[in-house]
Amino acid sequence: MIIALNNKCHLTKEEFFLYQSNIKNLHLKGTKLVLIPSALHISSFSSSKISLGSQNVSSHEMGPYTGEISAKQLKSYHVDYCLVGHYERRLMFSETNREINRKIKNLIKEDIVPILCIGETKEEKENHLTRDVLLKEIKEAVAELSKEEVEKIIIAYEPIWSIGTGVIPSGEEIKRHIDCIKNVYPNNKVLYGGSVNLDNVEKLTLDNIVDGYLIGGLSLHLDKIQLLIDKIEK
Ligand code: 13P
């Protein structure tokens, strides 16, 4: 099981200092933990048991792109994973599937695993468009990649209406959507993200629906993350 902790735009320097010493005390029995802190904190984190991820990468390679961070720079800080296409970036920073495709190509070139986030809006769900939306997002994100390159990507199914709301789809719904992704991409790992908490994680894990979780809000509460890991590893 993979647990990816997306800290989003949280934690000051002092807060992260404390957070990173606490996260190293988590007890893991086989769970693969990926910490995805704010970009400012990437250079200060290193751990032999926790992998490092980035929340974003430039769609450009290194060069005159003020404010950007390239895949090659991330790799030089031992970043092994990177989110792409998170809903917050699609919505607030107008990230397109074409741009996401360029980011994925840059990451793969540096041997960084892209975690491709996909998900439907509430309206799309109500109009029974979820399957079409998910498959279209993936198809456009992986354009021009070889089969081997596509298989390196971790897909994170995050229903937009579930992110930060406390509401999640039923286990059956999640299973149906993940099955539909795995039908087309059988060799890709698929995570679920969106309001994962201590109450819902047990059922999702018992039903063996997912390869792991992408966690936002709860990632800031390491006591709860330890309980969550314990439930998953039970
Ligand atoms: P929450 O866990 O806060 O719903 O956020 C999910 C998310 O966006 C992870 O990338």
Short mmCIF file of C-alpha atoms and ligand atoms in Angstrom, two decimals:
data_model
loop_
_atom_site.label_atom_id
_atom_site.label_comp_id
_atom_site.label_asym_id
_atom_site.label_seq_id
_atom_site.Cartn_x
_atom_site.Cartn_y
_atom_site.Cartn_z
CA MET A 1 0.00 0.00 0.00
CA ILE A 2 1.13 3.50 -0.83
CA ILE A 3 0.19 6.46 1.33
CA ALA A 4 0.99 9.82 -0.21
CA LEU A 5 0.70 12.83 2.07
CA ASN A 6 -0.10 16.04 0.21
CA ASN A 7 0.62 18.89 2.63
CA LYS A 8 -0.63 21.42 0.04
CA CYS A 9 0.25 25.05 0.91
CA HIS A 10 0.61 24.45 4.65
CA LEU A 11 3.37 24.60 7.28
CA THR A 12 5.83 27.42 7.90
CA LYS A 13 9.54 26.73 8.22
CA GLU A 14 9.29 26.22 11.99
CA GLU A 15 6.17 24.09 11.71
CA PHE A 16 7.76 21.90 9.06
CA PHE A 17 10.86 21.48 11.19
CA LEU A 18 8.73 19.89 13.91
CA TYR A 19 6.60 17.98 11.39
CA GLN A 20 9.58 16.37 9.74
CA SER A 21 11.05 15.14 12.97
CA ASN A 22 7.65 13.69 13.94
CA ILE A 23 7.01 12.00 10.62
CA LYS A 24 10.25 10.08 10.96
CA ASN A 25 8.87 8.50 14.14
CA LEU A 26 5.91 6.89 12.39
CA HIS A 27 5.89 3.10 12.61
CA LEU A 28 5.62 1.49 9.21
CA LYS A 29 5.31 -2.23 8.54
CA GLY A 30 5.49 -2.33 4.78
CA THR A 31 3.44 0.75 3.86
CA LYS A 32 5.21 2.94 1.32
CA LEU A 33 4.96 6.48 2.65
CA VAL A 34 5.49 9.42 0.31
CA LEU A 35 5.70 12.90 1.80
CA ILE A 36 4.68 15.68 -0.58
CA PRO A 37 5.49 18.93 1.22
CA SER A 38 5.42 22.50 -0.04
CA ALA A 39 8.28 23.03 -2.52
CA LEU A 40 10.09 25.26 -0.01
CA HIS A 41 10.60 22.32 2.32
CA ILE A 42 11.82 19.77 -0.20
CA SER A 43 15.50 20.58 0.24
CA SER A 44 15.39 20.21 4.03
CA PHE A 45 13.81 16.75 4.06
CA SER A 46 15.68 13.52 3.86
CA SER A 47 14.80 10.11 5.17
CA SER A 48 15.80 6.57 4.41
CA LYS A 49 12.29 5.22 5.04
CA ILE A 50 10.01 7.95 3.64
CA SER A 51 10.05 8.92 -0.02
CA LEU A 52 9.88 12.51 -1.16
CA GLY A 53 7.37 13.95 -3.61
CA SER A 54 6.73 17.33 -5.16
CA GLN A 55 3.34 18.99 -5.55
CA ASN A 56 4.20 20.37 -8.96
CA VAL A 57 6.83 20.53 -11.71
CA SER A 58 7.39 22.87 -14.60
CA SER A 59 6.18 21.85 -18.04
CA HIS A 60 9.46 23.34 -19.26
CA GLU A 61 12.93 21.90 -18.93
CA MET A 62 15.66 23.94 -17.17
CA GLY A 63 16.07 27.43 -18.57
CA PRO A 64 14.78 31.00 -18.46
CA TYR A 65 11.43 30.27 -16.79
CA THR A 66 11.19 32.57 -13.76
CA GLY A 67 9.45 31.01 -10.80
CA GLU A 68 9.42 27.49 -12.22
CA ILE A 69 10.99 24.31 -10.83
CA SER A 70 12.18 21.75 -13.37
CA ALA A 71 12.09 17.96 -13.12
CA LYS A 72 15.87 17.87 -13.28
CA GLN A 73 16.12 20.22 -10.28
CA LEU A 74 13.64 18.09 -8.34
CA LYS A 75 15.67 14.97 -9.08
CA SER A 76 18.81 16.65 -7.76
CA TYR A 77 16.95 17.01 -4.41
CA HIS A 78 16.08 13.28 -4.41
CA VAL A 79 12.45 13.76 -5.33
CA ASP A 80 11.08 10.42 -6.56
CA TYR A 81 7.38 11.27 -7.00
CA CYS A 82 5.46 14.28 -8.29
CA LEU A 83 1.77 15.18 -8.40
CA VAL A 84 0.45 16.31 -11.75
CA GLY A 85 -3.00 17.51 -12.66
CA HIS A 86 -4.24 18.00 -9.13
CA TYR A 87 -7.71 19.49 -9.27
CA GLU A 88 -6.59 22.61 -7.40
CA ARG A 89 -4.02 23.28 -10.11
CA ARG A 90 -6.45 22.51 -12.92
CA LEU A 91 -9.01 24.86 -11.39
CA MET A 92 -6.96 27.71 -9.94
CA PHE A 93 -3.95 27.66 -12.23
CA SER A 94 -5.72 26.60 -15.44
CA GLU A 95 -3.53 23.54 -15.88
CA THR A 96 -4.54 21.74 -19.08
CA ASN A 97 -4.18 18.10 -20.10
CA ARG A 98 -1.64 19.20 -22.71
CA GLU A 99 0.50 20.87 -20.05
CA ILE A 100 0.08 17.85 -17.78
CA ASN A 101 1.31 15.66 -20.64
CA ARG A 102 4.47 17.80 -20.97
CA LYS A 103 5.05 17.63 -17.20
CA ILE A 104 4.72 13.84 -17.23
CA LYS A 105 7.23 13.57 -20.07
CA ASN A 106 9.73 15.74 -18.18
CA LEU A 107 9.28 13.69 -15.02
CA ILE A 108 9.71 10.35 -16.75
CA LYS A 109 12.88 11.61 -18.39
CA GLU A 110 14.27 12.23 -14.87
CA ASP A 111 12.98 8.94 -13.53
CA ILE A 112 10.47 10.62 -11.21
CA VAL A 113 7.15 8.81 -10.84
CA PRO A 114 4.23 11.03 -11.88
CA ILE A 115 1.14 10.76 -9.69
CA LEU A 116 -1.56 11.76 -12.14
CA CYS A 117 -4.67 13.13 -10.43
CA ILE A 118 -8.00 12.72 -12.19
CA GLY A 119 -11.58 13.18 -11.07
CA GLU A 120 -15.05 14.28 -11.97
CA THR A 121 -17.11 17.25 -10.79
CA LYS A 122 -20.39 16.72 -8.97
CA GLU A 123 -22.26 17.75 -12.08
CA GLU A 124 -20.36 15.25 -14.23
CA LYS A 125 -21.10 12.55 -11.67
CA GLU A 126 -24.81 13.40 -11.69
CA ASN A 127 -24.83 13.24 -15.48
CA HIS A 128 -23.16 9.78 -15.40
CA LEU A 129 -20.05 11.12 -17.14
CA THR A 130 -17.47 9.94 -14.60
CA ARG A 131 -16.07 7.11 -16.72
CA ASP A 132 -15.72 9.31 -19.81
CA VAL A 133 -14.09 12.13 -17.82
CA LEU A 134 -11.56 9.84 -16.13
CA LEU A 135 -10.54 8.03 -19.30
CA LYS A 136 -10.29 11.27 -21.30
CA GLU A 137 -8.08 12.88 -18.65
CA ILE A 138 -5.75 9.91 -18.62
CA LYS A 139 -5.68 9.51 -22.40
CA GLU A 140 -4.71 13.15 -22.97
CA ALA A 141 -2.18 13.11 -20.14
CA VAL A 142 -0.35 10.10 -21.57
CA ALA A 143 -0.39 11.14 -25.23
CA GLU A 144 2.72 10.06 -27.14
CA LEU A 145 4.08 7.97 -24.28
CA SER A 146 5.12 4.35 -24.82
CA LYS A 147 3.28 1.55 -23.02
CA GLU A 148 6.28 1.13 -20.69
CA GLU A 149 6.27 4.85 -19.86
CA VAL A 150 2.53 4.88 -19.22
CA GLU A 151 2.91 1.99 -16.80
CA LYS A 152 5.31 4.03 -14.66
CA ILE A 153 2.53 6.47 -13.78
CA ILE A 154 0.53 6.18 -10.56
CA ILE A 155 -3.06 7.26 -11.12
CA ALA A 156 -4.86 9.01 -8.27
CA TYR A 157 -8.63 9.01 -8.55
CA GLU A 158 -9.81 12.08 -6.65
CA PRO A 159 -13.48 12.97 -7.19
CA ILE A 160 -13.47 16.77 -7.17
CA TRP A 161 -16.61 16.94 -5.07
CA SER A 162 -14.94 14.83 -2.40
CA ILE A 163 -11.74 16.86 -1.93
CA GLY A 164 -11.82 18.56 1.47
CA THR A 165 -15.58 18.07 1.86
CA GLY A 166 -15.77 15.06 4.17
CA VAL A 167 -18.01 13.32 1.62
CA ILE A 168 -16.74 10.30 -0.27
CA PRO A 169 -18.26 7.97 -2.85
CA SER A 170 -19.46 4.58 -1.66
CA GLY A 171 -16.99 1.70 -1.77
CA GLU A 172 -19.00 0.27 -4.68
CA GLU A 173 -18.70 3.51 -6.66
CA ILE A 174 -14.97 3.77 -6.03
CA LYS A 175 -14.53 0.15 -7.04
CA ARG A 176 -16.52 0.66 -10.22
CA HIS A 177 -14.43 3.66 -11.28
CA ILE A 178 -11.13 2.06 -10.36
CA ASP A 179 -12.12 -1.11 -12.22
CA CYS A 180 -12.90 0.97 -15.27
CA ILE A 181 -9.43 2.60 -15.08
CA LYS A 182 -7.76 -0.77 -14.55
CA ASN A 183 -9.64 -2.26 -17.49
CA VAL A 184 -7.76 0.08 -19.78
CA TYR A 185 -4.57 0.47 -17.69
CA PRO A 186 -4.21 -2.91 -15.93
CA ASN A 187 -0.58 -2.40 -14.92
CA ASN A 188 -0.91 1.01 -13.30
CA LYS A 189 -1.23 1.51 -9.59
CA VAL A 190 -4.38 3.44 -8.67
CA LEU A 191 -4.78 5.47 -5.49
CA TYR A 192 -7.94 6.98 -4.07
CA GLY A 193 -7.94 10.55 -2.74
CA GLY A 194 -10.65 12.80 -1.31
CA SER A 195 -11.65 13.06 2.33
CA VAL A 196 -9.82 9.89 3.34
CA ASN A 197 -10.17 9.52 7.09
CA LEU A 198 -10.03 6.98 9.89
CA ASP A 199 -13.69 6.03 9.46
CA ASN A 200 -13.68 5.27 5.76
CA VAL A 201 -10.16 3.92 5.21
CA GLU A 202 -10.81 0.56 6.84
CA LYS A 203 -13.65 -0.46 4.55
CA LEU A 204 -11.83 0.69 1.43
CA THR A 205 -8.78 -1.28 2.48
CA LEU A 206 -10.71 -4.41 3.49
CA ASP A 207 -12.51 -4.42 0.16
CA ASN A 208 -9.11 -4.40 -1.51
CA ILE A 209 -10.19 -1.71 -3.91
CA VAL A 210 -7.13 0.51 -4.13
CA ASP A 211 -3.34 0.40 -4.22
CA GLY A 212 -3.16 3.24 -1.72
CA TYR A 213 -4.37 6.68 -0.74
CA LEU A 214 -3.59 10.31 -1.52
CA ILE A 215 -4.29 12.28 1.61
CA GLY A 216 -4.69 16.05 1.98
CA GLY A 217 -6.08 17.57 5.17
CA LEU A 218 -5.34 14.60 7.39
CA SER A 219 -1.66 14.64 6.35
CA LEU A 220 -1.06 17.51 8.76
CA HIS A 221 -2.14 15.37 11.74
CA LEU A 222 0.53 12.74 12.15
CA ASP A 223 -1.13 11.12 15.17
CA LYS A 224 -4.10 10.34 12.93
CA ILE A 225 -1.82 9.22 10.09
CA GLN A 226 -0.24 6.69 12.47
CA LEU A 227 -3.71 5.35 13.34
CA LEU A 228 -4.58 5.21 9.66
CA ILE A 229 -1.41 3.28 8.85
CA ASP A 230 -2.17 0.89 11.71
CA LYS A 231 -5.66 0.25 10.30
CA ILE A 232 -4.28 -0.37 6.82
CA GLU A 233 -1.55 -2.69 8.05
CA LYS A 234 -3.87 -4.66 10.35
P1 13P B 1 -8.43 15.91 1.41
O1 13P B 1 -7.85 14.64 1.92
O2 13P B 1 -8.22 17.09 2.31
O3 13P B 1 -9.86 15.75 0.97
O4 13P B 1 -7.61 16.29 0.08
C1 13P B 1 -7.43 15.34 -0.88
C2 13P B 1 -6.41 15.84 -1.80
O5 13P B 1 -6.61 16.82 -2.50
C3 13P B 1 -5.12 15.13 -1.84
O6 13P B 1 -4.37 15.51 -2.94
#
